[in-house]
PDB file of C-alpha atoms and ligand atoms in Angstrom:
ATOM      1  CA  MET Z   1      -0.222   0.119  -0.102  1.00  0.00           C
ATOM      2  CA  ARG Z   2       1.415   3.628  -0.870  1.00  0.00           C
ATOM      3  CA  PRO Z   3       0.427   6.887  -2.291  1.00  0.00           C
ATOM      4  CA  ALA Z   4      -0.255   6.616  -5.963  1.00  0.00           C
ATOM      5  CA  ALA Z   5       2.932   7.847  -8.485  1.00  0.00           C
ATOM      6  CA  PRO Z   6       2.183   9.036 -11.645  1.00  0.00           C
ATOM      7  CA  GLY Z   7       3.046   6.007 -13.424  1.00  0.00           C
ATOM      8  CA  ASP Z   8       0.005   4.655 -12.271  1.00  0.00           C
ATOM      9  CA  ALA Z   9      -2.206   6.414 -13.925  1.00  0.00           C
ATOM     10  CA  GLY Z  10      -2.610   4.343 -16.506  1.00  0.00           C
ATOM     11  CA  SER Z  11      -4.014   1.644 -14.364  1.00  0.00           C
ATOM     12  CA  PHE Z  12      -6.673   3.859 -12.653  1.00  0.00           C
ATOM     13  CA  GLY Z  13      -8.852   4.257 -15.838  1.00  0.00           C
ATOM     14  CA  LYS Z  14      -9.775   0.231 -15.309  1.00  0.00           C
ATOM     15  CA  PHE Z  15     -11.709   0.419 -12.417  1.00  0.00           C
ATOM     16  CA  VAL Z  16     -13.390   3.285 -12.617  1.00  0.00           C
ATOM     17  CA  ARG Z  17     -16.999   2.350 -11.692  1.00  0.00           C
ATOM     18  CA  THR Z  18     -18.738   4.177 -15.368  1.00  0.00           C
ATOM     19  CA  GLU Z  19     -19.276   1.612 -18.130  1.00  0.00           C
ATOM     20  CA  ARG Z  20     -16.403   2.938 -19.635  1.00  0.00           C
ATOM     21  CA  ALA Z  21     -12.775   5.082 -18.638  1.00  0.00           C
ATOM     22  CA  PRO Z  22     -14.097   8.684 -19.350  1.00  0.00           C
ATOM     23  CA  HIS Z  23     -11.443  10.236 -19.098  1.00  0.00           C
ATOM     24  CA  SER Z  24      -7.650  10.028 -20.676  1.00  0.00           C
ATOM     25  CA  VAL Z  25      -4.871   8.914 -18.487  1.00  0.00           C
ATOM     26  CA  ARG Z  26      -3.254  12.646 -18.974  1.00  0.00           C
ATOM     27  CA  TYR Z  27      -6.617  13.914 -17.302  1.00  0.00           C
ATOM     28  CA  TYR Z  28      -6.395  10.989 -14.256  1.00  0.00           C
ATOM     29  CA  ARG Z  29      -2.695  11.594 -13.767  1.00  0.00           C
ATOM     30  CA  ARG Z  30      -3.695  15.256 -13.626  1.00  0.00           C
ATOM     31  CA  ARG Z  31      -6.363  15.299 -11.362  1.00  0.00           C
ATOM     32  CA  TYR Z  32      -5.004  12.549  -9.176  1.00  0.00           C
ATOM     33  CA  PHE Z  33      -1.456  12.149  -8.867  1.00  0.00           C
ATOM     34  CA  ARG Z  34      -0.242  15.061  -8.543  1.00  0.00           C
ATOM     35  CA  ARG Z  35      -0.158  15.347  -4.907  1.00  0.00           C
ATOM     36  CA  SER Z  36      -1.453  12.309  -3.627  1.00  0.00           C
ATOM     37  CA  TRP Z  37      -1.327  12.735   0.010  1.00  0.00           C
ATOM     38  CA  THR Z  38      -2.420  16.245   0.794  1.00  0.00           C
ATOM     39  CA  ASP Z  39      -5.026  18.222   2.913  1.00  0.00           C
ATOM     40  CA  ASP Z  40      -7.561  18.446  -0.024  1.00  0.00           C
ATOM     41  CA  GLN Z  41      -7.315  14.451  -0.602  1.00  0.00           C
ATOM     42  CA  ALA Z  42      -4.975  11.461  -0.944  1.00  0.00           C
ATOM     43  CA  SER Z  43      -5.111   9.454  -3.644  1.00  0.00           C
ATOM     44  CA  ILE Z  44      -4.091   5.386  -2.621  1.00  0.00           C
ATOM     45  CA  VAL Z  45      -3.161   2.150  -4.871  1.00  0.00           C
ATOM     46  CA  ALA Z  46      -2.443  -1.020  -4.047  1.00  0.00           C
ATOM     47  CA  VAL Z  47       0.431  -2.713  -5.698  1.00  0.00           C
ATOM     48  CA  SER Z  48       1.204  -6.360  -6.570  1.00  0.00           C
ATOM     49  CA  GLY Z  49       3.980  -7.277  -8.681  1.00  0.00           C
ATOM     50  CA  GLY Z  50       4.491  -3.712 -10.038  1.00  0.00           C
ATOM     51  CA  ARG Z  51       0.863  -3.811 -10.936  1.00  0.00           C
ATOM     52  CA  VAL Z  52      -1.650  -1.814  -9.147  1.00  0.00           C
ATOM     53  CA  ILE Z  53      -4.608  -3.780  -8.107  1.00  0.00           C
ATOM     54  CA  GLY Z  54      -6.858  -1.111  -6.272  1.00  0.00           C
ATOM     55  CA  HIS Z  55      -7.145   1.951  -5.934  1.00  0.00           C
ATOM     56  CA  LEU Z  56      -8.507   4.589  -3.767  1.00  0.00           C
ATOM     57  CA  ASN Z  57      -9.640   8.818  -3.553  1.00  0.00           C
ATOM     58  CA  VAL Z  58     -10.956  10.528  -0.857  1.00  0.00           C
ATOM     59  CA  SER Z  59     -11.117  14.255  -1.725  1.00  0.00           C
ATOM     60  CA  ARG Z  60     -12.379  17.145   0.253  1.00  0.00           C
ATOM     61  CA  GLU Z  61     -15.783  18.772  -0.425  1.00  0.00           C
ATOM     62  CA  GLU Z  62     -15.121  21.919  -2.132  1.00  0.00           C
ATOM     63  CA  SER Z  63     -17.418  24.083  -0.300  1.00  0.00           C
ATOM     64  CA  PRO Z  64     -16.693  25.982   2.693  1.00  0.00           C
ATOM     65  CA  VAL Z  65     -19.580  24.714   4.921  1.00  0.00           C
ATOM     66  CA  THR Z  66     -18.716  20.839   3.739  1.00  0.00           C
ATOM     67  CA  ARG Z  67     -14.667  21.121   4.086  1.00  0.00           C
ATOM     68  CA  HIS Z  68     -15.467  18.546   6.851  1.00  0.00           C
ATOM     69  CA  VAL Z  69     -16.455  16.203   4.402  1.00  0.00           C
ATOM     70  CA  ALA Z  70     -14.253  14.017   2.188  1.00  0.00           C
ATOM     71  CA  SER Z  71     -16.173  11.605  -0.077  1.00  0.00           C
ATOM     72  CA  ILE Z  72     -14.504   8.699  -1.796  1.00  0.00           C
ATOM     73  CA  GLY Z  73     -14.581   6.697  -4.229  1.00  0.00           C
ATOM     74  CA  MET Z  74     -12.481   2.978  -5.026  1.00  0.00           C
ATOM     75  CA  ALA Z  75     -12.130  -0.543  -6.374  1.00  0.00           C
ATOM     76  CA  VAL Z  76      -9.951  -3.627  -6.414  1.00  0.00           C
ATOM     77  CA  ALA Z  77      -9.192  -5.439 -10.037  1.00  0.00           C
ATOM     78  CA  LYS Z  78     -11.550  -8.249 -10.218  1.00  0.00           C
ATOM     79  CA  ASP Z  79      -8.608 -11.196  -9.560  1.00  0.00           C
ATOM     80  CA  TRP Z  80      -7.618  -9.640  -6.221  1.00  0.00           C
ATOM     81  CA  ARG Z  81     -11.181  -8.417  -4.896  1.00  0.00           C
ATOM     82  CA  GLY Z  82     -11.994 -10.828  -1.531  1.00  0.00           C
ATOM     83  CA  HIS Z  83      -8.340 -10.717  -0.350  1.00  0.00           C
ATOM     84  CA  GLY Z  84      -8.884  -7.816   1.948  1.00  0.00           C
ATOM     85  CA  VAL Z  85      -7.357  -4.948  -0.764  1.00  0.00           C
ATOM     86  CA  GLY Z  86     -10.083  -2.938  -0.532  1.00  0.00           C
ATOM     87  CA  SER Z  87     -10.242  -3.600   3.757  1.00  0.00           C
ATOM     88  CA  ALA Z  88      -6.331  -2.157   3.221  1.00  0.00           C
ATOM     89  CA  LEU Z  89      -7.290   0.490   1.358  1.00  0.00           C
ATOM     90  CA  MET Z  90      -9.795   2.096   3.474  1.00  0.00           C
ATOM     91  CA  ALA Z  91      -7.928   1.493   6.315  1.00  0.00           C
ATOM     92  CA  GLU Z  92      -5.623   3.795   4.744  1.00  0.00           C
ATOM     93  CA  ALA Z  93      -8.265   6.454   4.203  1.00  0.00           C
ATOM     94  CA  ILE Z  94      -9.294   7.121   7.283  1.00  0.00           C
ATOM     95  CA  ARG Z  95      -5.880   7.107   8.752  1.00  0.00           C
ATOM     96  CA  TRP Z  96      -5.641  10.187   6.525  1.00  0.00           C
ATOM     97  CA  GLY Z  97      -8.503  11.469   7.022  1.00  0.00           C
ATOM     98  CA  ARG Z  98      -7.406  11.407  10.944  1.00  0.00           C
ATOM     99  CA  GLN Z  99      -4.473  12.928   9.968  1.00  0.00           C
ATOM    100  CA  PHE Z 100      -6.181  16.157   8.511  1.00  0.00           C
ATOM    101  CA  ARG Z 101      -9.061  16.519  10.915  1.00  0.00           C
ATOM    102  CA  VAL Z 102     -11.583  15.098   8.356  1.00  0.00           C
ATOM    103  CA  GLU Z 103     -14.368  14.899  10.342  1.00  0.00           C
ATOM    104  CA  LYS Z 104     -16.825  12.478   8.185  1.00  0.00           C
ATOM    105  CA  LEU Z 105     -16.528  10.038   5.053  1.00  0.00           C
ATOM    106  CA  ALA Z 106     -19.018  10.125   3.053  1.00  0.00           C
ATOM    107  CA  LEU Z 107     -19.447   7.989  -0.288  1.00  0.00           C
ATOM    108  CA  SER Z 108     -22.388   6.259  -2.159  1.00  0.00           C
ATOM    109  CA  VAL Z 109     -22.995   2.708  -3.763  1.00  0.00           C
ATOM    110  CA  TYR Z 110     -25.181   1.122  -6.047  1.00  0.00           C
ATOM    111  CA  PRO Z 111     -27.761  -1.056  -3.868  1.00  0.00           C
ATOM    112  CA  ASP Z 112     -27.302  -4.017  -5.001  1.00  0.00           C
ATOM    113  CA  ASN Z 113     -23.021  -4.110  -4.522  1.00  0.00           C
ATOM    114  CA  GLU Z 114     -23.237  -6.402  -1.768  1.00  0.00           C
ATOM    115  CA  ALA Z 115     -19.211  -6.841  -1.707  1.00  0.00           C
ATOM    116  CA  ALA Z 116     -19.288  -2.790  -1.601  1.00  0.00           C
ATOM    117  CA  LEU Z 117     -21.719  -2.654   1.043  1.00  0.00           C
ATOM    118  CA  ALA Z 118     -20.034  -5.239   3.326  1.00  0.00           C
ATOM    119  CA  LEU Z 119     -16.862  -3.593   3.136  1.00  0.00           C
ATOM    120  CA  TYR Z 120     -18.235  -0.128   4.052  1.00  0.00           C
ATOM    121  CA  GLY Z 121     -20.585  -1.667   7.131  1.00  0.00           C
ATOM    122  CA  LYS Z 122     -17.201  -3.459   8.147  1.00  0.00           C
ATOM    123  CA  PHE Z 123     -15.850   0.055   8.744  1.00  0.00           C
ATOM    124  CA  GLY Z 124     -18.759   1.626  10.553  1.00  0.00           C
ATOM    125  CA  PHE Z 125     -20.328   3.483   7.347  1.00  0.00           C
ATOM    126  CA  GLN Z 126     -24.157   3.913   8.156  1.00  0.00           C
ATOM    127  CA  GLU Z 127     -27.078   3.974   5.751  1.00  0.00           C
ATOM    128  CA  GLU Z 128     -28.003   7.686   5.216  1.00  0.00           C
ATOM    129  CA  GLY Z 129     -30.392   7.854   2.362  1.00  0.00           C
ATOM    130  CA  ARG Z 130     -31.084   7.017  -1.429  1.00  0.00           C
ATOM    131  CA  LEU Z 131     -30.674   8.938  -4.524  1.00  0.00           C
ATOM    132  CA  THR Z 132     -33.215   7.980  -7.025  1.00  0.00           C
ATOM    133  CA  GLY Z 133     -31.935   7.179 -10.542  1.00  0.00           C
ATOM    134  CA  HIS Z 134     -29.231   9.194 -10.245  1.00  0.00           C
ATOM    135  CA  SER Z 135     -26.847   7.079 -11.985  1.00  0.00           C
ATOM    136  CA  LYS Z 136     -28.225   6.579 -16.113  1.00  0.00           C
ATOM    137  CA  LYS Z 137     -26.672   4.027 -17.584  1.00  0.00           C
ATOM    138  CA  SER Z 138     -26.859   2.005 -20.572  1.00  0.00           C
ATOM    139  CA  ILE Z 139     -29.040  -0.403 -18.968  1.00  0.00           C
ATOM    140  CA  GLY Z 140     -31.399   2.703 -16.838  1.00  0.00           C
ATOM    141  CA  TYR Z 141     -31.546   4.719 -13.890  1.00  0.00           C
ATOM    142  CA  ARG Z 142     -30.202   3.206 -11.222  1.00  0.00           C
ATOM    143  CA  ASP Z 143     -30.759   4.313  -7.346  1.00  0.00           C
ATOM    144  CA  GLU Z 144     -27.546   5.617  -5.139  1.00  0.00           C
ATOM    145  CA  VAL Z 145     -27.432   4.575  -1.529  1.00  0.00           C
ATOM    146  CA  VAL Z 146     -25.134   7.474   0.299  1.00  0.00           C
ATOM    147  CA  MET Z 147     -23.202   6.362   3.355  1.00  0.00           C
ATOM    148  CA  GLY Z 148     -21.534   7.623   6.037  1.00  0.00           C
ATOM    149  CA  LEU Z 149     -18.713   7.678   8.466  1.00  0.00           C
ATOM    150  CA  TRP Z 150     -17.914  10.064  11.423  1.00  0.00           C
ATOM    151  CA  LEU Z 151     -14.124  10.187  12.204  1.00  0.00           C
ATOM    152  CA  ILE Z 152     -15.198  12.418  15.392  1.00  0.00           C
ATOM    153  CA  ASP Z 153     -17.529  12.539  18.482  1.00  0.00           C
ATOM    154  CA  ARG Z 154     -20.057  14.820  17.091  1.00  0.00           C
ATOM    155  CA  ALA Z 155     -21.458  15.158  20.531  1.00  0.00           C
ATOM    156  CA  ALA Z 156     -18.277  16.995  21.163  1.00  0.00           C
ATOM    157  CA  PRO Z 157     -18.346  20.774  20.300  1.00  0.00           C
TER     158      PRO Z 157
HETATM  159  C1  LIG T   1     -16.221  -3.198  -3.380  1.00  0.00           C
HETATM  160  C2  LIG T   1     -14.983  -3.589  -3.520  1.00  0.00           C
HETATM  161  C3  LIG T   1     -13.438  -2.237  -3.183  1.00  0.00           C
HETATM  162  C4  LIG T   1     -14.531  -4.318  -1.787  1.00  0.00           C
HETATM  163  O1  LIG T   1     -12.666  -5.028  -2.385  1.00  0.00           O
HETATM  164  P1  LIG T   1     -12.311  -5.973  -1.731  1.00  0.00           P
HETATM  165  O2  LIG T   1     -11.127  -6.490  -1.896  1.00  0.00           O
HETATM  166  O3  LIG T   1     -12.700  -7.126  -2.124  1.00  0.00           O
HETATM  167  O4  LIG T   1     -12.831  -6.227  -0.262  1.00  0.00           O
HETATM  168  P2  LIG T   1     -12.353  -6.715   1.015  1.00  0.00           P
HETATM  169  O5  LIG T   1     -11.654  -7.658   0.335  1.00  0.00           O
HETATM  170  O6  LIG T   1     -11.457  -6.274   2.030  1.00  0.00           O
HETATM  171  O7  LIG T   1     -13.139  -7.379   1.720  1.00  0.00           O
HETATM  172  C5  LIG T   1     -14.247  -6.821   2.696  1.00  0.00           C
HETATM  173  C6  LIG T   1     -15.591  -7.385   3.671  1.00  0.00           C
HETATM  174  O8  LIG T   1     -16.592  -7.323   2.553  1.00  0.00           O
HETATM  175  C7  LIG T   1     -16.409  -8.675   2.037  1.00  0.00           C
HETATM  176  N1  LIG T   1     -17.314  -9.220   1.310  1.00  0.00           N
HETATM  177  C8  LIG T   1     -16.234  -8.911  -0.094  1.00  0.00           C
HETATM  178  N2  LIG T   1     -17.249  -9.432  -0.928  1.00  0.00           N
HETATM  179  C9  LIG T   1     -18.298  -9.646  -0.752  1.00  0.00           C
HETATM  180  C10 LIG T   1     -19.366 -10.105  -1.572  1.00  0.00           C
HETATM  181  N3  LIG T   1     -19.109 -10.467  -2.681  1.00  0.00           N
HETATM  182  N4  LIG T   1     -20.437 -10.648  -0.604  1.00  0.00           N
HETATM  183  C11 LIG T   1     -20.526 -10.321   0.877  1.00  0.00           C
HETATM  184  N5  LIG T   1     -19.532  -9.781   1.560  1.00  0.00           N
HETATM  185  C12 LIG T   1     -18.186  -9.391   0.777  1.00  0.00           C
HETATM  186  C13 LIG T   1     -15.377  -9.401   3.309  1.00  0.00           C
HETATM  187  O9  LIG T   1     -15.749 -10.834   3.870  1.00  0.00           O
HETATM  188  C14 LIG T   1     -14.582  -8.598   3.846  1.00  0.00           C
HETATM  189  O10 LIG T   1     -15.540  -8.674   4.801  1.00  0.00           O
HETATM  190  P3  LIG T   1     -14.424  -9.551   6.467  1.00  0.00           P
HETATM  191  O11 LIG T   1     -13.351  -8.747   6.414  1.00  0.00           O
HETATM  192  O12 LIG T   1     -15.315  -9.550   7.417  1.00  0.00           O
HETATM  193  O13 LIG T   1     -14.440 -10.929   5.631  1.00  0.00           O
HETATM  194  C15 LIG T   1     -14.587  -4.611  -4.150  1.00  0.00           C
HETATM  195  O14 LIG T   1     -15.284  -5.655  -4.856  1.00  0.00           O
HETATM  196  C16 LIG T   1     -14.257  -3.642  -5.717  1.00  0.00           C
HETATM  197  O15 LIG T   1     -13.654  -2.996  -6.793  1.00  0.00           O
HETATM  198  N6  LIG T   1     -15.763  -3.747  -6.763  1.00  0.00           N
HETATM  199  C17 LIG T   1     -16.219  -3.028  -7.802  1.00  0.00           C
HETATM  200  C18 LIG T   1     -15.973  -1.597  -7.606  1.00  0.00           C
HETATM  201  C19 LIG T   1     -17.030  -1.181  -6.651  1.00  0.00           C
HETATM  202  O16 LIG T   1     -17.872  -1.682  -6.046  1.00  0.00           O
HETATM  203  N7  LIG T   1     -16.298   0.194  -6.594  1.00  0.00           N
HETATM  204  C20 LIG T   1     -17.032   0.534  -5.170  1.00  0.00           C
HETATM  205  C21 LIG T   1     -18.096   1.114  -5.647  1.00  0.00           C
HETATM  206  S1  LIG T   1     -18.844   2.096  -4.541  1.00  0.00           S
END
């Protein structure tokens, strides 16, 4: 497990959630890998034998009123799923969040994505609502479940 580096960008597009990589390698390199562990965001890759087998991006919301929240996107290569890679990436994201005093991690997931729901539930993410028809794909509209994990005790000031 390590922060992402520019050379990883070629592997990245394969794991995005949309049906095909929507942007060029150069886009991902610029957007995700130039600075990979800052106050604003972290890009973390899992590597095996020189190959990127999983990635996670976590970035703070931009609005001043939601800067305390960071959103996560992640994926693990098909042949590596179910071997703890996703858990290791999530543990790193939480470590990043605590280091930079992020108060809440947020993400959304398709309701039938059992592996992702299991992973997020294991780390304590709770369902906060459902966005109806929020994804529009070739097979039609799909709902997204919104989940959150508080990293602070909200009873504290
Ligand atoms: C979701 C995803 C990132 C999980 O990564 P992973 O490396 O397979 O996860 P892990 O191996 O760390 O498993 C995490 C937990 O989920 C459970 N789990 C994994 N796959 C599962 C499945 N298909 N069904 C039910 N539970 C599952 C594991 O048992 C594990 O719990 P445990 O540690 O108590 O045994 C991976 O499946 C993936 O990339 N899927 C496609 C892309 C995607 O859906 N990304 C998320 C978009 S919101």
